[in-house]
PDB file of C-alpha atoms and ligand atoms in Angstrom:
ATOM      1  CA  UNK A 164     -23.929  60.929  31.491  1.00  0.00           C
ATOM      2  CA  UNK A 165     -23.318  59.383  34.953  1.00  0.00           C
ATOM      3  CA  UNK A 166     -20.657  57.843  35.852  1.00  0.00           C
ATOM      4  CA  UNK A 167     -21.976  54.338  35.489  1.00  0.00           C
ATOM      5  CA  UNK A 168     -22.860  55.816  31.651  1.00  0.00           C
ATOM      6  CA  UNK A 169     -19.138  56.941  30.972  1.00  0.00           C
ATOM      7  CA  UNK A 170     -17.657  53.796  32.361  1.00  0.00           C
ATOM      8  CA  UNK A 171     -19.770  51.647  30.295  1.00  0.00           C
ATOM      9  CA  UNK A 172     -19.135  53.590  27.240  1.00  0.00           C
ATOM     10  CA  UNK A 173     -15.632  53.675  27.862  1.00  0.00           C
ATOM     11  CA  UNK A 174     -15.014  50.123  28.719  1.00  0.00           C
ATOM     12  CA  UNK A 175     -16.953  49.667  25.251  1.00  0.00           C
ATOM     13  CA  UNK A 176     -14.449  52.053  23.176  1.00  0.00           C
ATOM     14  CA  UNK A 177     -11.500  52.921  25.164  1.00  0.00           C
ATOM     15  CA  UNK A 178      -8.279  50.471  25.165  1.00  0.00           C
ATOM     16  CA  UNK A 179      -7.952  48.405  28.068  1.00  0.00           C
ATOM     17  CA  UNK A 180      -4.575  49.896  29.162  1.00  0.00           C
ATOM     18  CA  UNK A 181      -4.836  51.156  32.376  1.00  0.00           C
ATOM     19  CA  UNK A 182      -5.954  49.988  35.390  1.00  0.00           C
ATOM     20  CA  UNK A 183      -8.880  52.960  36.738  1.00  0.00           C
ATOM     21  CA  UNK A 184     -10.527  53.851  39.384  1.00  0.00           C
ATOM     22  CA  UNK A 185     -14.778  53.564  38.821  1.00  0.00           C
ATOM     23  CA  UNK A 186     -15.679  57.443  38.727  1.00  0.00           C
ATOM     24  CA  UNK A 187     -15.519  59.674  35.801  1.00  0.00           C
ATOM     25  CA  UNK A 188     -13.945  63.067  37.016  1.00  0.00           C
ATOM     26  CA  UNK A 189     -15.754  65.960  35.262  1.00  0.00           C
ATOM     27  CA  UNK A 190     -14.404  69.027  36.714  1.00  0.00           C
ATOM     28  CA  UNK A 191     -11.526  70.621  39.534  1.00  0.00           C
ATOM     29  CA  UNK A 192     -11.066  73.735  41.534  1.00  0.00           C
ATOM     30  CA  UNK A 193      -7.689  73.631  43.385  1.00  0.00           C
ATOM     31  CA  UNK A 194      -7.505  70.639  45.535  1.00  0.00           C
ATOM     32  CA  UNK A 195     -11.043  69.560  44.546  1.00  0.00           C
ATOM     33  CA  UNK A 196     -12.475  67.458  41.809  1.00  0.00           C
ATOM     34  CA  UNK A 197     -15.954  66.292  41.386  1.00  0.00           C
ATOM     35  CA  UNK A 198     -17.308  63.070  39.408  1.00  0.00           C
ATOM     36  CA  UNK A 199     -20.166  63.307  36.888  1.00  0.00           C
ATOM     37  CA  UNK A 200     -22.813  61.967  39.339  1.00  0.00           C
ATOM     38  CA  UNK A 201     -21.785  65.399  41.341  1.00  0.00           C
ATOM     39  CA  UNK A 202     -19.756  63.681  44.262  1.00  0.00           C
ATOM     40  CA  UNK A 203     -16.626  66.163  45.569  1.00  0.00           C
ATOM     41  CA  UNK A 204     -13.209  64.455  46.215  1.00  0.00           C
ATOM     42  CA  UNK A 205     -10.053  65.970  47.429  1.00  0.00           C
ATOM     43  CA  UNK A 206      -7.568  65.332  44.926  1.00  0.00           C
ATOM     44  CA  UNK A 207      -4.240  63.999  46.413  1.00  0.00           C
ATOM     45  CA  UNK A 208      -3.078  62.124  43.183  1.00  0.00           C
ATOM     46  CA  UNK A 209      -3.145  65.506  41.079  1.00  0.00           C
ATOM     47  CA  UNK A 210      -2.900  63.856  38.003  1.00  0.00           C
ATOM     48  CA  UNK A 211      -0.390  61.204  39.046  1.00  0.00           C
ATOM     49  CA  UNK A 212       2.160  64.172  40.592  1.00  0.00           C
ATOM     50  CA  UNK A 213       1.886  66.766  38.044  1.00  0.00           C
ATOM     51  CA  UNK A 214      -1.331  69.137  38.640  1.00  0.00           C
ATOM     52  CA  UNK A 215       1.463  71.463  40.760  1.00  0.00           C
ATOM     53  CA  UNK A 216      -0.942  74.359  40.472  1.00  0.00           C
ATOM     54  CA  UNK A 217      -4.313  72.511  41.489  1.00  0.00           C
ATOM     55  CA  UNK A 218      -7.196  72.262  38.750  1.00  0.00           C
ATOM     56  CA  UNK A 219      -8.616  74.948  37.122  1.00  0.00           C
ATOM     57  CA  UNK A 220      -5.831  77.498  37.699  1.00  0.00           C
ATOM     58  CA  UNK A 221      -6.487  81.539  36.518  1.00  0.00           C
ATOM     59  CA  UNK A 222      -3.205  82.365  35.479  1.00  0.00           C
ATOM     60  CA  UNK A 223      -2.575  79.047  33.934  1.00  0.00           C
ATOM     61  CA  UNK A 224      -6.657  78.447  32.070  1.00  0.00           C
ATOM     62  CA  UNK A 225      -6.201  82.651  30.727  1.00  0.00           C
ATOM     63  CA  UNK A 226      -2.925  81.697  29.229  1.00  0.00           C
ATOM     64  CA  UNK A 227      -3.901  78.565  27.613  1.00  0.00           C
ATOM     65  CA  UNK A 228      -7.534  80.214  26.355  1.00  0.00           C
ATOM     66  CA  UNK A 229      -5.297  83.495  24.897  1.00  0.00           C
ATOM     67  CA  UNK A 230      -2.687  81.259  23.457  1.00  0.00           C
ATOM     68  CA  UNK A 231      -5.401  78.893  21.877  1.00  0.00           C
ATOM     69  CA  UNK A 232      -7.401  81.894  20.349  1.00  0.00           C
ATOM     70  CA  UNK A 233      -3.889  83.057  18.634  1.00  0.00           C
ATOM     71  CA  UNK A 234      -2.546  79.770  17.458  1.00  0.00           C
ATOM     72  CA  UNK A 235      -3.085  76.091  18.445  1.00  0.00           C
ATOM     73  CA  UNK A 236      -0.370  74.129  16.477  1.00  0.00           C
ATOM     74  CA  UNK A 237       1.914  75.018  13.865  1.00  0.00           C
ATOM     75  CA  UNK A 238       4.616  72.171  14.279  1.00  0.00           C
ATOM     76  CA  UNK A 239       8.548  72.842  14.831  1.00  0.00           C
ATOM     77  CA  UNK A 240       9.143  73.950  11.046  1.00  0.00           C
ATOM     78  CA  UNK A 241       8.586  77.317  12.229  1.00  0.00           C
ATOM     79  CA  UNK A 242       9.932  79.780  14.862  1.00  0.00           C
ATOM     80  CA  UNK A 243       7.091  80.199  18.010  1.00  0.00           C
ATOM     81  CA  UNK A 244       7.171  82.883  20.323  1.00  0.00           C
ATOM     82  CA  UNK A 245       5.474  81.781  23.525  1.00  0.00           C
ATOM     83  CA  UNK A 246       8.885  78.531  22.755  1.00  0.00           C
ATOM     84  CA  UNK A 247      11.551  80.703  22.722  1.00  0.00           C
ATOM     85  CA  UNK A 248      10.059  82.403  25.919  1.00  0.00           C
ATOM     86  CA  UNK A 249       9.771  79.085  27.619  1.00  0.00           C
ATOM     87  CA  UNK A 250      12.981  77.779  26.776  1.00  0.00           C
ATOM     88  CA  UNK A 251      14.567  80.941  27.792  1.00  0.00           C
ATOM     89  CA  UNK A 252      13.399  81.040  31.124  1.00  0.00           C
ATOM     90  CA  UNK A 253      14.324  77.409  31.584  1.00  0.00           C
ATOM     91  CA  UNK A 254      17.605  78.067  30.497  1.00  0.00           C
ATOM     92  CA  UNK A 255      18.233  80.915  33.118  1.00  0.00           C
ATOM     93  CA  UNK A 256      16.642  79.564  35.276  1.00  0.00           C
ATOM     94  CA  UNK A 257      18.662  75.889  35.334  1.00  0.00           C
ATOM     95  CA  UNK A 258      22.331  74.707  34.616  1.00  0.00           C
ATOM     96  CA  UNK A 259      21.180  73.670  30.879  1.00  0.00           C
ATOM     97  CA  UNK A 260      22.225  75.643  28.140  1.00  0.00           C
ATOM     98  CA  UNK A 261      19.398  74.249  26.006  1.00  0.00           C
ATOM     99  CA  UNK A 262      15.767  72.576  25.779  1.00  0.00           C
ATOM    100  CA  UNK A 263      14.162  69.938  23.974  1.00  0.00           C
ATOM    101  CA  UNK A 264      10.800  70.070  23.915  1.00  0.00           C
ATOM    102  CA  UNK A 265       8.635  66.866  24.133  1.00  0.00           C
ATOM    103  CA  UNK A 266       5.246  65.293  24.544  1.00  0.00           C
ATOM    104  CA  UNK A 267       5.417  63.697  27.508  1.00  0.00           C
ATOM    105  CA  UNK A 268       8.189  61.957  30.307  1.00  0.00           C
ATOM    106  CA  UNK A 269       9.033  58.759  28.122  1.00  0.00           C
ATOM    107  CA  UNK A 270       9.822  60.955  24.598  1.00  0.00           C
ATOM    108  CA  UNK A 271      11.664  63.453  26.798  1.00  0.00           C
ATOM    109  CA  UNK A 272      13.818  60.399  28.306  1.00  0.00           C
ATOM    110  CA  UNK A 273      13.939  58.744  24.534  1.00  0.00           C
ATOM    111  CA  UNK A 274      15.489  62.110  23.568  1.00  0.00           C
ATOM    112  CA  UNK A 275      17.955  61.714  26.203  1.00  0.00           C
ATOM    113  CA  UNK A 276      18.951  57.880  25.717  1.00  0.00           C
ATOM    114  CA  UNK A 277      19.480  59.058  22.167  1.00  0.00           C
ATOM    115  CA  UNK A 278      21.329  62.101  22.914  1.00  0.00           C
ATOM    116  CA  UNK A 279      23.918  60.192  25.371  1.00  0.00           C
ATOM    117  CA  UNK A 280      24.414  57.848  22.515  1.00  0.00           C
ATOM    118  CA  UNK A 281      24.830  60.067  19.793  1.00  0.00           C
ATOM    119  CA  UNK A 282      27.161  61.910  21.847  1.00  0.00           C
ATOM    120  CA  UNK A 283      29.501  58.717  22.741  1.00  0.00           C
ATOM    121  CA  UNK A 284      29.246  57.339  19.503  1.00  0.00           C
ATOM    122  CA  UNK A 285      30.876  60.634  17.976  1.00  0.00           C
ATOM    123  CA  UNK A 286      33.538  60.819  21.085  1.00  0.00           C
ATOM    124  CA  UNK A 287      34.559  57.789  21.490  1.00  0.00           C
ATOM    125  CA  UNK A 288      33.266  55.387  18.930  1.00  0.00           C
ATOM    126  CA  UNK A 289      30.393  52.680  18.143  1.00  0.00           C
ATOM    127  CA  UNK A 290      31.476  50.711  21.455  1.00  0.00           C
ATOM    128  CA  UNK A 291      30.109  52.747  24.140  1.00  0.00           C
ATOM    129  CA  UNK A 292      25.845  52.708  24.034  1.00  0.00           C
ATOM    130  CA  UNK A 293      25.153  51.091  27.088  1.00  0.00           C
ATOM    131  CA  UNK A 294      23.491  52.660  30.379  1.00  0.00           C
ATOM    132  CA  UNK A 295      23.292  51.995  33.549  1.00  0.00           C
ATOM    133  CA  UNK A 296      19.584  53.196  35.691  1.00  0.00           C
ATOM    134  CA  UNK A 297      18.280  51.969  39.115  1.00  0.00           C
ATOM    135  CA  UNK A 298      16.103  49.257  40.397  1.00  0.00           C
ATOM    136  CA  UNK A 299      12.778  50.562  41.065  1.00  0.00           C
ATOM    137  CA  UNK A 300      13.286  53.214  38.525  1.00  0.00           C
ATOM    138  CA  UNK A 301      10.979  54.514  36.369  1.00  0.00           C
ATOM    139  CA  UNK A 302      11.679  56.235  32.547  1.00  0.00           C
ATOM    140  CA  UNK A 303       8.372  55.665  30.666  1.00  0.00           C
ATOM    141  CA  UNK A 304       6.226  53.031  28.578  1.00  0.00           C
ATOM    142  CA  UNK A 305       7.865  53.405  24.847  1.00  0.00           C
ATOM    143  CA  UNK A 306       9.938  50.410  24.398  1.00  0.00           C
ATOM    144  CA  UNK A 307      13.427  52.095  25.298  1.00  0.00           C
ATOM    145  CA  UNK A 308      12.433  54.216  28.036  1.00  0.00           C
ATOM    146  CA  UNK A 309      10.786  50.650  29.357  1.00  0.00           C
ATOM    147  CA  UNK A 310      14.271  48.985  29.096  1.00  0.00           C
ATOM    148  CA  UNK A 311      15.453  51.738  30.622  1.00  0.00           C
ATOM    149  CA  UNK A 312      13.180  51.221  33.610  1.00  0.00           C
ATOM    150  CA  UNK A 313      14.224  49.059  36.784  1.00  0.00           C
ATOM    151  CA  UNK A 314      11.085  47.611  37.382  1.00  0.00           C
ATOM    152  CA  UNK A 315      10.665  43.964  35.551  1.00  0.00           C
ATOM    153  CA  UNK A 316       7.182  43.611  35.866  1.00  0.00           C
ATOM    154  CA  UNK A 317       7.186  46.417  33.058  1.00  0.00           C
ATOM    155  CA  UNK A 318       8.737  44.431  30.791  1.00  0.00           C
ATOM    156  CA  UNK A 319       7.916  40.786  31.279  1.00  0.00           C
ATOM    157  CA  UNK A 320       4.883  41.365  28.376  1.00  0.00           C
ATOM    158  CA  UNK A 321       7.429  43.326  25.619  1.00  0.00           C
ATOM    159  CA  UNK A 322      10.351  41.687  25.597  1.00  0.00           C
ATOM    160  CA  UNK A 323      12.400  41.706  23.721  1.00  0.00           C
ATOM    161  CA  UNK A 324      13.208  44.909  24.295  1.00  0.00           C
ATOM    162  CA  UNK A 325      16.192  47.627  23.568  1.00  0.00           C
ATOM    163  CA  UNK A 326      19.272  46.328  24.407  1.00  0.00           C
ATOM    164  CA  UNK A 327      21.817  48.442  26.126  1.00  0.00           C
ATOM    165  CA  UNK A 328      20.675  49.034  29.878  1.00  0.00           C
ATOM    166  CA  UNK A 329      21.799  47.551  33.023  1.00  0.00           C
ATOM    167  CA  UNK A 330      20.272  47.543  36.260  1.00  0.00           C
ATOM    168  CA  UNK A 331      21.845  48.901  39.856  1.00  0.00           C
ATOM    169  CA  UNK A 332      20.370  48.761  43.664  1.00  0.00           C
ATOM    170  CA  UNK A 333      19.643  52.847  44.046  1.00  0.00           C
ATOM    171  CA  UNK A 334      22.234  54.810  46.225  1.00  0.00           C
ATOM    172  CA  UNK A 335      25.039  51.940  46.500  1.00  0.00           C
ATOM    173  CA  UNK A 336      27.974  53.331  44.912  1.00  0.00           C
ATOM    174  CA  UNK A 337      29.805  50.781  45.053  1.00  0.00           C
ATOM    175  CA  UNK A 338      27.359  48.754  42.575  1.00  0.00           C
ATOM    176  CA  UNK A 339      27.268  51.491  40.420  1.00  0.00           C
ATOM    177  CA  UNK A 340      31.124  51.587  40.298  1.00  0.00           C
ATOM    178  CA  UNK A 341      31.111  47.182  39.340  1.00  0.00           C
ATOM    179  CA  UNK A 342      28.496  48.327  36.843  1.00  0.00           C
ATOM    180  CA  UNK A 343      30.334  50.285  34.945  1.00  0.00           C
ATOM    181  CA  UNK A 344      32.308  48.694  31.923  1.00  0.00           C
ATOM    182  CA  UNK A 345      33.793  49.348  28.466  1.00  0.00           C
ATOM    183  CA  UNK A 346      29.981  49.813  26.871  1.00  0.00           C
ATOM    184  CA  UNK A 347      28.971  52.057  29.405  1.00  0.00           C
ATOM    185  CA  UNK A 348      28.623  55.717  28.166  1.00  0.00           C
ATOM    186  CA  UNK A 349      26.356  57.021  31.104  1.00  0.00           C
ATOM    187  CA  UNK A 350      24.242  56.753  34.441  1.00  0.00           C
ATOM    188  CA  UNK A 351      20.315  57.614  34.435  1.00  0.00           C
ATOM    189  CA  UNK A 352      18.395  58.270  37.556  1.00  0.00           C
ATOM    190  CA  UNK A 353      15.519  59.655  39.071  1.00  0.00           C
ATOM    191  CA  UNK A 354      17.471  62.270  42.224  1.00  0.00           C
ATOM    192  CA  UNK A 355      14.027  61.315  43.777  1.00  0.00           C
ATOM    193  CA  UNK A 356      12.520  58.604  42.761  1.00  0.00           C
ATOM    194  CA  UNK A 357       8.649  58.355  42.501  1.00  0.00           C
ATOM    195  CA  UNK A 358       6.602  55.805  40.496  1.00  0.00           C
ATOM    196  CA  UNK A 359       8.519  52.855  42.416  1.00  0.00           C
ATOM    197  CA  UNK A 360       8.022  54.536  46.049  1.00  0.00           C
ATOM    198  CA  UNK A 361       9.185  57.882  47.345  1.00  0.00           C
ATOM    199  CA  UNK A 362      13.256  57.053  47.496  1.00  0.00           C
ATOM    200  CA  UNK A 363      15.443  60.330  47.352  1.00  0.00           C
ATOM    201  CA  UNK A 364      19.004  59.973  46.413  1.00  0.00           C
ATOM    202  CA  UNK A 365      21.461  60.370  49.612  1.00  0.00           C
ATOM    203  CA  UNK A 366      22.767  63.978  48.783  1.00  0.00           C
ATOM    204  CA  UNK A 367      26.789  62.754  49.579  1.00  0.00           C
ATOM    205  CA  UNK A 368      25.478  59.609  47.248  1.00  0.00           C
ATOM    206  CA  UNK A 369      24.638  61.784  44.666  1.00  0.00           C
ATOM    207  CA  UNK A 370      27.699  63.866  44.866  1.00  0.00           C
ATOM    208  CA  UNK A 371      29.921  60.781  44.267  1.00  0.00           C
ATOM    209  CA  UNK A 372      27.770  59.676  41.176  1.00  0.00           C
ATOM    210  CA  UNK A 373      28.505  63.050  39.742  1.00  0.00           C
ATOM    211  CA  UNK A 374      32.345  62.492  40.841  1.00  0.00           C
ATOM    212  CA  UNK A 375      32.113  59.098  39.184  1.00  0.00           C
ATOM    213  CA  UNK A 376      30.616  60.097  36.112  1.00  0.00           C
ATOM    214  CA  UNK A 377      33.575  62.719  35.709  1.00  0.00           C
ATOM    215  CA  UNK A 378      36.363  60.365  35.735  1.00  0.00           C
ATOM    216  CA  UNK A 379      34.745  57.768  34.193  1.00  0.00           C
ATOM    217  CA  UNK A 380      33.681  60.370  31.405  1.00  0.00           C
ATOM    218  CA  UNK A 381      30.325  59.205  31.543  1.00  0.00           C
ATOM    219  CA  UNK A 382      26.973  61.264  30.758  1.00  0.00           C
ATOM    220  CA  UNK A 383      24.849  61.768  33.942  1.00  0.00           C
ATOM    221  CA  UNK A 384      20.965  61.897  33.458  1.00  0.00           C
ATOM    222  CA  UNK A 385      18.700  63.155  35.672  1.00  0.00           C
ATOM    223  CA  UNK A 386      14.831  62.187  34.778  1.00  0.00           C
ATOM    224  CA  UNK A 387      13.154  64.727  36.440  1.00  0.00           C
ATOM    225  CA  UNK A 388      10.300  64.288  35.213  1.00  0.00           C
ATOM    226  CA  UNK A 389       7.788  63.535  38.394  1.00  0.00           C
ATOM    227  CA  UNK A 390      10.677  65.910  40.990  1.00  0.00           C
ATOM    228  CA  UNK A 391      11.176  68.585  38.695  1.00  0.00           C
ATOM    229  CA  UNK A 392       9.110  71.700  37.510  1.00  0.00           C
ATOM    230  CA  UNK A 393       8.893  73.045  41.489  1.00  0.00           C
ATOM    231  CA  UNK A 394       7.745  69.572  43.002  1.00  0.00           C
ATOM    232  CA  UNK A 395      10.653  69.172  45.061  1.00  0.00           C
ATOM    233  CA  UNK A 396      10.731  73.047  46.561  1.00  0.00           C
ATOM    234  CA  UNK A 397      12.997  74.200  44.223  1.00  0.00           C
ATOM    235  CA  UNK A 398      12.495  74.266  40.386  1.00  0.00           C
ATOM    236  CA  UNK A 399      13.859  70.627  39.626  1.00  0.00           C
ATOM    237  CA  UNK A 400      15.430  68.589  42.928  1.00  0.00           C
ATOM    238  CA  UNK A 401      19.256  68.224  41.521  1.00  0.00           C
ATOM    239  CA  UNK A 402      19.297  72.229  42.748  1.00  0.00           C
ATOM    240  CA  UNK A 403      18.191  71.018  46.280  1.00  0.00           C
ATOM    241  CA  UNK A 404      21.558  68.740  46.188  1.00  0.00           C
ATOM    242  CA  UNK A 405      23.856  71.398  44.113  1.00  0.00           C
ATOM    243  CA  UNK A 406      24.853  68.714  41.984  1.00  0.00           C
ATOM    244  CA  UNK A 407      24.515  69.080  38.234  1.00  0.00           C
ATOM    245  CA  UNK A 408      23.318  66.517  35.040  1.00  0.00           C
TER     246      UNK A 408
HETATM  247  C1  PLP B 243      10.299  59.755  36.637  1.00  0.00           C
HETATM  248  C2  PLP B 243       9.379  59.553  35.476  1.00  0.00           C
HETATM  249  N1  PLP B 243       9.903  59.521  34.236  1.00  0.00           N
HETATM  250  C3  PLP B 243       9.125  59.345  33.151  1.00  0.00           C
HETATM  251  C4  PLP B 243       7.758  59.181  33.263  1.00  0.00           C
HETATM  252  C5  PLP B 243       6.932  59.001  32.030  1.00  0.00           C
HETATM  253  O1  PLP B 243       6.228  60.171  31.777  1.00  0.00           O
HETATM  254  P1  PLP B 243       4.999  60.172  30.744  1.00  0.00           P
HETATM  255  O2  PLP B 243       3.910  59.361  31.388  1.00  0.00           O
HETATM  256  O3  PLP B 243       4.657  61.625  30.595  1.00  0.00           O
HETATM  257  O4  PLP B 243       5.499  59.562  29.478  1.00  0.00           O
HETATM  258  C6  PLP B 243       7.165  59.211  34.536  1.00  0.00           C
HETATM  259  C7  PLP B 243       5.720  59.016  34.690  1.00  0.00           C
HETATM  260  O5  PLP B 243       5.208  58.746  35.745  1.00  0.00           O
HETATM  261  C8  PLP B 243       7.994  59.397  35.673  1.00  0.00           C
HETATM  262  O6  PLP B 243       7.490  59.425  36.912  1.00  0.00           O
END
């Protein structure tokens, strides 16, 4: 099928969700990606920011093909090898002592809205839930992770939403410090932000929002999800600023 073919099909059976481009990419090569009526592209969106290794890797399709001829899925009721390795060499390799694994940016961020709130809940009691994140933010499209974002035009077709988030301009400390309240039991930020423009955190910023957080005994979040995993030079960007979630 062309991509006239593919488009039609898929305007025919796939949700309208997403607003796309008109080509229908059918293979890569590093940089390079080619549609299915054989045009080449370079590809500077690599997969909105996450392709890090180009398309169509060695190292990266030989692992995959190995691992998929050994075992594909056997859910988290069991102990898997190639897991335990991964988490591992996160673990050493970052300031966290441990790893939840998710599906994708916004379950990885619901795991950590959830997490801050379990944690305040059993420290200092049902009051403290709510958290503060930046305008121009972005956390994810699941309900929470959407509250969590500070970007309204995400959320003016799902409200209501989750309660429990409020919104601050990114690198004013001082708003961050008026923010803060009884409720509050932690901050949430992108160290660079990326869906809402290219914004990085002013390092002595970010140094006082970790100084903040401490004597306010508030969790500190860093959704790394678009800066981390090498993007930023180093393996996630709060390493570039030496200042830790
Ligand atoms: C900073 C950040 N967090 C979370 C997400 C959501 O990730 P996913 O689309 O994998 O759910 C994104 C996606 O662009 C993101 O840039």
């Amino acid at each position: 099928m062309g991509n006239q073919n593919i488009i039609e099909a898929g305007q025919q059976y796939v949700m309208n969700t997403y607003g796309r481009l008109p080509l229908a990419l059918m293979k890569g090569q590093g940089a390079r990606v080619w549609d299915a009526d054989g045009n080449e592209y370079l590809d500077f969106v690599a997969g909105i920011a996450v392709n890090a290794l180009g398309h169509n890797h060695p190292a990266l399709t030989k692992a995959i093909s190995e691992q998929a001829a050994e075992l594909l899925h056997v859910s988290n009721l069991y102990w898997i090898e190639p897991q335990v390795k991964l988490a591992k060499l996160l673990v050493e390799n970052s300031c966290c002592d441990k790893v939840f694994f998710a599906n994708s940016g916004a379950e990885a961020n619901e795991g950590a809205i959830k997490l801050a709130r379990k944690y305040a809940k059993e420290h200092y009691g049902e009051d403290k839930f709510e958290i503060i994140t930046m305008n121009k933010s972005f956390h994810g499209r699941t309900l929470a992770t959407l509250a969590a974002t500070g970007q309204s035009k995400f959320h003016q077709d799902f409200k209501p939403l989750p309660a429990g988030f409020r919104y601050v301009p990114f690198n004013d400390l001082t708003a961050l410090e008026e923010a803060i309240g009884p409720h509050t039991c932690a901050v949430m930020m992108e160290p660079i932000q990326g869906e809402g423009g290219v914004y990085a955190a002013e390092p002595d910023y970010l140094t006082k929002v970790r100084q903040l957080c401490n004597e306010r005994n508030l969790l500190l979040i860093f959704d790394e999800v678009q800066s981390g995993i090498g993007r930023s030079g180093e393996l996630f960007a709060y390493q570039l600023y030496g200042v830790e979630p």
